[in-house]
Amino acid sequence: MAQQSFASVQEMITKVKDILKDDPKLGQMFENCFANTLNTTVKPMEDGTTFVITGDIPAMWLRDSVCQLRPYLILAQNDPAVADLIQGLIERQFRYIAADCYANAFNEEANGHGHQQDATDMKPFVWERKYEIDSLCFPLQFSYLFWKNTGRTAQFNETWRKGVEEILRVWRVEQAHEENSPYRFGRVNCPYTDTLSRDGKGALVKSNIGLTWSGFRPSDDACVYGYLVPSNMFACVVLGYLEEIAQTVLHDTDLAARAAALRKEIDDGISQYAVLDHEKYGKVYAYEVDGFGQYNVMDDANLPSLLSIPYIGYRSEDDTLYQNTRNMILSDTNPYYFSGKCAKGIGSPHTPERYIWHISLAMQGLTTSSKEAKRELLETLKNTDGGKGLMHEGFDVDDPTRYTREWFSWANAVFSELVLDYCGYRVKTK
């Protein structure tokens, strides 16, 4: 990837390092992480679009690419060159969605790279075809945030419209996954979390309860129960965005009505099926449900998560149900919450036991209004870099020099966003 040079990036680095002059290591880590995505993962294409690799894997994830570029929305407010780069990414994302809305990761061109042997409807431009609700949520969110931060509406073009229609169609189909879905996924010679049961259909769920089905989590691990609650929450939020775009920008009352109707169905499904009475924490959200009464009490480090509910805009930080859930998942009740000599926080079944994620630590900071708590979490992030000056995926709570993924752009970006937030620079969300 060719290095991208933007004066606004260096200007922001200078401003932040000045604010953090009492902590030169944190300032230097911000410089490393904030510049990392543009310097190592972003490729402007000849057709005006933008391709973004996830880091150590040479493919573009719909989710990761949004998270990687999200902090640059702050710069795009006043830097047209950065805005053009982001607009190019949105265009490419919606081309991919229109071509295959069940895929989560894509090749730069139709070169047949990636998991072509998987038992699903693979295509040469698809790297991996694990269906995840959030893969459709993030680009829709990004197109909305881009509008709010730059005032631009050119991204809401015919490509975007085709992608949106596919998103609405698939979320409707997957409300009755058992009866209506054409999607199947299988992989051989792999961990059980990398494939779906029942000949690729996944665990049985109850249909037509409002919620929409997901085969996989944002970790790319298979769901235990097919209604993934944080992703359904995210779908509600972005359907609200779609309704606003349709009304305000496109003046399309039919699209607005369809988005609003689907949002209400999913939201009602969350209220009815995903809220539990916990004996210690009171009413809380489950992580996954099946509609038959089975549920999963946990949280995963990847986004969207239950921890990220205020960040994605589903409920406010001071919402009682969120606070109950937050207290639960930041405790041993969550099987993926680990505490050790050097750190404590949320990990994932995707990484080894007692490994927690820099992404979840940064998200813990981004979902509290306490500046003291933000600073504490920044201290933890600073002290668990494994001596590399960058973020990783997961790390051992007792020894941060043991970690997964040395080059993980998403983690660098979320860390950068927390530093920016602490310093008073935030992405506009309204």
XYZ file of C-alpha atoms in Angstrom:
430
model
C 0.000 0.000 0.000
C 1.330 3.433 -0.940
C 1.717 5.837 1.957
C -0.879 8.584 2.091
C 0.262 12.063 3.133
C -2.290 14.517 4.474
C -1.346 17.749 6.229
C -4.465 17.486 8.407
C -3.216 14.194 9.864
C 0.059 15.734 10.976
C -1.735 18.814 12.296
C -3.974 16.644 14.456
C -1.017 14.617 15.700
C 0.732 17.854 16.700
C -2.365 19.111 18.550
C -2.879 15.868 20.435
C 0.778 15.478 21.375
C 0.715 19.009 22.746
C -2.328 18.187 24.902
C -0.549 15.004 26.064
C 2.842 16.636 26.579
C 2.912 15.293 30.142
C 2.826 11.755 28.706
C 5.221 11.502 25.731
C 4.757 7.741 25.315
C 0.986 8.078 24.967
C 1.479 10.925 22.494
C 3.930 8.867 20.460
C 1.600 5.874 20.471
C -1.191 8.091 19.186
C 1.066 9.259 16.357
C 1.971 5.663 15.510
C -1.612 4.403 15.579
C -3.340 7.399 13.981
C -0.976 7.400 11.018
C -0.909 3.605 10.715
C -4.109 3.049 8.751
C -3.365 5.657 6.097
C 0.271 4.632 5.854
C -0.205 0.892 5.625
C -3.732 -0.209 4.678
C -5.406 2.330 2.368
C -5.189 2.157 -1.419
C -6.889 4.729 -3.681
C -8.039 2.945 -6.847
C -7.980 4.217 -10.421
C -11.800 4.191 -10.543
C -12.003 6.676 -7.658
C -12.895 4.111 -5.014
C -10.788 3.184 -1.991
C -9.641 -0.303 -0.978
C -8.662 -0.908 2.651
C -6.954 -4.090 3.856
C -7.479 -5.118 7.471
C -3.736 -5.239 8.206
C -2.024 -8.608 8.175
C -4.742 -10.106 5.940
C -4.767 -8.750 2.350
C -8.555 -8.455 2.077
C -11.129 -5.775 2.870
C -13.692 -6.448 5.570
C -16.803 -4.261 5.370
C -16.812 -3.830 9.161
C -13.098 -3.323 9.706
C -12.682 -0.838 6.870
C -15.316 1.444 8.422
C -13.768 1.200 11.885
C -10.291 1.792 10.448
C -11.276 5.060 8.750
C -13.867 6.315 11.246
C -11.458 8.583 13.224
C -10.609 10.394 9.992
C -14.185 11.673 9.797
C -12.977 14.351 12.231
C -10.428 15.474 9.636
C -12.850 15.113 6.725
C -14.906 17.957 8.191
C -12.268 20.390 6.852
C -10.020 18.329 4.571
C -11.557 17.552 1.145
C -8.771 15.088 0.280
C -9.537 12.938 3.322
C -13.255 13.254 2.558
C -12.651 12.051 -1.003
C -10.812 9.002 0.320
C -13.708 8.131 2.629
C -16.269 8.716 -0.107
C -14.309 6.310 -2.295
C -14.499 3.658 0.406
C -18.265 4.059 0.759
C -18.695 3.649 -2.995
C -16.630 0.442 -3.026
C -18.442 -0.966 0.019
C -21.856 -0.542 -1.567
C -20.659 -2.048 -4.846
C -19.657 -5.129 -2.877
C -22.941 -5.218 -0.946
C -24.968 -4.951 -4.149
C -22.943 -7.805 -5.649
C -23.122 -10.154 -2.631
C -24.767 -8.986 0.568
C -23.963 -12.221 2.404
C -20.197 -11.773 2.133
C -18.106 -10.168 4.863
C -14.690 -9.744 3.196
C -13.623 -8.987 -0.368
C -10.656 -9.111 -2.709
C -9.260 -6.041 -4.415
C -10.222 -7.639 -7.733
C -11.816 -10.887 -8.910
C -8.632 -12.890 -8.333
C -10.070 -15.921 -6.549
C -8.095 -15.362 -3.365
C -9.413 -16.301 0.057
C -11.681 -19.136 1.151
C -12.798 -20.380 -2.253
C -13.239 -23.957 -0.989
C -16.006 -23.049 1.467
C -19.388 -24.676 0.864
C -21.331 -21.548 -0.005
C -21.952 -19.461 -3.122
C -18.387 -18.171 -3.442
C -17.312 -15.744 -6.152
C -13.795 -14.708 -7.287
C -14.127 -11.199 -5.795
C -15.164 -12.581 -2.378
C -12.469 -13.416 0.184
C -14.886 -14.863 2.745
C -18.667 -15.326 2.797
C -19.602 -15.481 6.467
C -22.921 -13.692 6.815
C -22.846 -11.114 9.621
C -25.507 -8.451 10.177
C -22.876 -5.914 11.197
C -21.153 -6.181 7.801
C -24.223 -4.445 6.379
C -24.715 -2.065 9.323
C -21.279 -0.475 9.294
C -21.259 0.836 5.691
C -24.765 2.252 6.140
C -23.655 3.923 9.368
C -20.523 5.273 7.654
C -22.463 6.818 4.779
C -24.672 8.590 7.349
C -21.790 9.798 9.533
C -19.981 11.009 6.427
C -23.000 13.169 5.625
C -23.186 14.533 9.173
C -19.469 15.338 9.310
C -18.939 16.765 5.828
C -22.379 17.780 4.563
C -21.796 15.677 1.451
C -24.675 13.682 -0.028
C -23.107 12.450 -3.296
C -22.544 9.043 -1.656
C -26.307 8.482 -1.716
C -26.185 7.542 -5.402
C -27.512 4.661 -7.480
C -24.829 2.274 -6.180
C -25.828 3.122 -2.634
C -29.518 2.681 -3.451
C -28.887 -0.795 -4.886
C -26.935 -1.776 -1.796
C -29.644 -0.443 0.516
C -32.317 -2.448 -1.289
C -30.205 -5.570 -0.827
C -29.765 -4.832 2.879
C -33.520 -4.400 3.402
C -34.270 -7.524 1.370
C -31.810 -9.719 3.246
C -32.826 -8.524 6.703
C -36.440 -9.295 5.792
C -35.524 -12.742 4.435
C -33.499 -13.533 7.545
C -36.423 -12.740 9.847
C -37.649 -16.151 8.684
C -34.273 -17.805 8.199
C -35.555 -21.320 8.678
C -38.168 -21.065 5.932
C -36.865 -18.440 3.513
C -33.086 -18.157 3.588
C -30.993 -19.392 0.649
C -27.810 -18.901 2.673
C -25.696 -21.881 3.664
C -22.107 -21.990 4.888
C -19.731 -24.848 5.520
C -15.978 -25.193 6.013
C -14.047 -28.416 6.535
C -10.941 -29.146 8.615
C -11.490 -26.112 10.821
C -12.505 -25.196 14.374
C -16.221 -25.617 14.996
C -16.553 -21.824 15.321
C -15.615 -21.447 11.647
C -18.581 -23.322 10.216
C -22.352 -23.626 10.652
C -24.216 -26.684 11.919
C -27.165 -28.469 10.244
C -25.573 -28.655 6.803
C -24.674 -24.992 6.829
C -27.973 -23.631 8.088
C -26.925 -22.933 11.687
C -28.694 -23.646 14.968
C -32.488 -23.643 14.828
C -34.215 -20.326 15.571
C -37.856 -19.330 15.906
C -39.006 -17.388 12.855
C -41.031 -14.205 12.528
C -40.358 -12.742 15.970
C -39.048 -9.436 14.634
C -35.330 -10.195 15.043
C -33.138 -10.856 12.001
C -30.744 -13.820 11.875
C -26.951 -13.753 11.685
C -24.722 -16.709 10.908
C -21.614 -15.228 12.459
C -20.504 -12.690 15.048
C -18.293 -9.661 14.323
C -15.399 -11.913 15.375
C -16.208 -14.087 12.334
C -17.037 -16.873 14.820
C -20.308 -18.756 14.397
C -23.230 -17.642 16.548
C -24.367 -20.118 19.203
C -27.935 -18.799 18.858
C -28.825 -17.127 15.589
C -30.285 -13.867 16.863
C -27.230 -11.804 17.737
C -28.548 -9.040 19.973
C -25.889 -6.287 19.586
C -26.074 -6.623 15.809
C -29.871 -6.413 15.866
C -29.496 -3.268 17.980
C -27.091 -1.847 15.413
C -29.556 -2.686 12.656
C -32.210 -0.649 14.495
C -29.883 2.338 14.676
C -28.862 2.313 11.020
C -32.463 1.763 9.896
C -33.219 4.986 11.770
C -30.384 6.617 9.832
C -31.811 5.248 6.601
C -35.236 6.668 7.437
C -33.668 10.113 8.027
C -31.657 9.979 4.801
C -34.720 8.915 2.840
C -36.823 11.718 4.284
C -34.294 14.568 4.356
C -31.973 13.904 1.427
C -33.803 11.629 -0.994
C -37.399 12.701 -0.268
C -38.391 9.060 -0.699
C -41.358 8.435 1.587
C -41.649 4.765 0.582
C -38.025 3.984 1.525
C -38.430 5.909 4.781
C -41.576 3.961 5.661
C -39.990 0.595 4.893
C -36.935 1.414 7.008
C -39.102 2.610 9.906
C -41.326 -0.481 9.800
C -38.398 -2.906 9.847
C -36.672 -0.944 12.604
C -39.783 -1.178 14.805
C -40.138 -4.918 14.239
C -36.523 -5.588 15.203
C -36.670 -3.243 18.196
C -39.864 -4.881 19.438
C -38.162 -8.266 19.040
C -35.243 -7.123 21.189
C -37.594 -5.893 23.916
C -39.601 -9.106 23.914
C -36.928 -11.762 23.486
C -33.540 -10.322 24.474
C -34.198 -8.799 27.927
C -33.558 -11.118 30.877
C -34.100 -10.903 34.637
C -30.708 -11.581 36.176
C -30.689 -12.536 39.851
C -27.740 -10.242 40.630
C -27.879 -7.437 38.039
C -31.600 -7.051 37.404
C -32.897 -6.600 33.859
C -30.089 -7.091 31.334
C -29.624 -7.768 27.636
C -28.618 -11.220 26.433
C -25.839 -11.502 23.862
C -27.658 -14.065 21.704
C -31.099 -15.671 21.760
C -32.960 -18.229 19.635
C -36.554 -17.122 20.254
C -37.395 -20.427 21.946
C -36.143 -19.289 25.365
C -32.474 -20.167 25.099
C -29.971 -17.346 25.516
C -26.283 -16.598 25.871
C -25.106 -14.383 28.765
C -21.724 -12.979 27.680
C -20.103 -10.253 25.650
C -17.430 -10.388 22.969
C -14.642 -7.873 22.411
C -15.571 -7.273 18.773
C -17.937 -4.504 17.636
C -20.859 -4.237 17.871
C -21.004 -5.581 21.398
C -23.243 -5.085 24.398
C -20.526 -2.848 25.841
C -20.748 -0.628 22.738
C -24.505 0.079 22.997
C -24.075 3.868 23.584
C -21.291 4.043 20.989
C -23.478 2.602 18.249
C -26.330 4.845 19.396
C -28.899 2.284 20.531
C -29.258 3.524 24.111
C -27.607 6.269 26.169
C -24.795 5.645 28.625
C -27.071 6.358 31.610
C -29.861 4.009 30.479
C -30.621 1.674 33.397
C -30.838 -1.466 31.277
C -27.497 -0.620 29.675
C -25.840 0.084 33.021
C -27.110 -3.225 34.424
C -25.782 -5.014 31.361
C -22.461 -3.154 31.513
C -21.983 -4.112 35.160
C -22.712 -7.725 34.288
C -20.365 -8.037 31.321
C -17.537 -6.228 33.138
C -17.579 -8.976 35.770
C -16.856 -12.671 36.096
C -20.466 -13.345 35.057
C -19.184 -12.796 31.522
C -17.115 -15.907 30.684
C -14.859 -13.752 28.488
C -14.029 -11.180 31.152
C -10.515 -11.752 32.434
C -8.475 -10.097 35.181
C -4.735 -10.474 35.637
C -1.515 -8.864 36.821
C -1.410 -6.227 34.062
C -4.997 -5.612 32.955
C -8.641 -6.604 33.168
C -11.288 -6.488 30.491
C -13.249 -8.356 27.831
C -11.716 -10.915 25.513
C -13.201 -13.314 23.009
C -13.576 -17.007 22.220
C -11.714 -16.006 19.044
C -8.447 -15.672 20.998
C -6.772 -17.717 23.769
C -8.046 -17.971 27.333
C -7.152 -14.946 29.497
C -6.422 -12.751 26.491
C -8.312 -9.444 26.443
C -8.640 -7.069 23.517
C -7.379 -3.548 23.025
C -10.579 -2.862 21.069
C -12.771 -3.662 24.081
C -10.600 -1.599 26.443
C -10.872 1.382 24.092
C -14.624 0.819 23.808
C -14.924 0.778 27.592
C -13.414 4.262 27.517
C -15.586 5.466 24.649
C -18.758 4.454 26.513
C -18.138 6.387 29.719
C -18.428 10.133 30.276
C -15.844 10.008 33.095
C -12.595 11.612 31.990
C -10.807 9.900 34.876
C -12.017 6.489 33.686
C -10.937 7.311 30.123
C -7.464 8.217 31.386
C -7.213 5.001 33.417
C -8.052 2.961 30.349
C -5.550 4.910 28.249
C -2.921 4.052 30.868
C -3.818 0.368 30.525
C -3.659 0.574 26.739
C -0.330 2.391 26.891
C 1.168 -0.179 29.237
C -0.001 -3.253 27.318
C 1.453 -2.502 23.876
C 4.006 -5.291 24.266
C 6.768 -2.788 23.647
C 5.630 -2.181 20.065
C 4.018 1.269 20.337
C 0.929 -0.094 18.564
C -2.236 -1.969 19.493
C -2.864 -5.661 18.948
C -5.852 -7.987 18.853
C -5.730 -9.909 22.136
C -3.029 -9.972 24.809
C -2.316 -12.020 27.920
C -3.605 -10.205 31.021
C -0.503 -11.396 32.883
C 2.067 -10.757 30.126
C 1.272 -8.188 27.382
C 4.323 -9.299 25.372
C 2.216 -12.339 24.493
C -0.368 -11.169 21.977
C -2.151 -11.961 18.720
C -1.896 -9.937 15.492
C 0.998 -7.504 15.609
C -0.496 -5.517 12.721
C -4.207 -4.949 13.372
C -5.396 -1.639 11.971
C -8.855 -1.768 13.569
C -7.364 -1.825 17.080
C -5.044 1.080 16.239
C -8.009 3.109 14.973
C -10.241 2.554 18.020
C -7.339 3.439 20.319
C -6.833 6.618 18.283
C -10.508 7.472 18.593
C -10.343 7.141 22.385
C -7.288 9.428 22.530
C -9.071 11.965 20.325
C -12.190 11.719 22.490
C -10.115 12.280 25.632
C -8.570 15.353 23.997
C -11.971 16.765 23.009
C -12.130 15.743 19.336
C -15.165 13.659 18.418
C -16.947 12.325 15.344
C -20.270 14.128 14.797
C -23.117 11.630 15.113
C -26.124 13.932 14.577
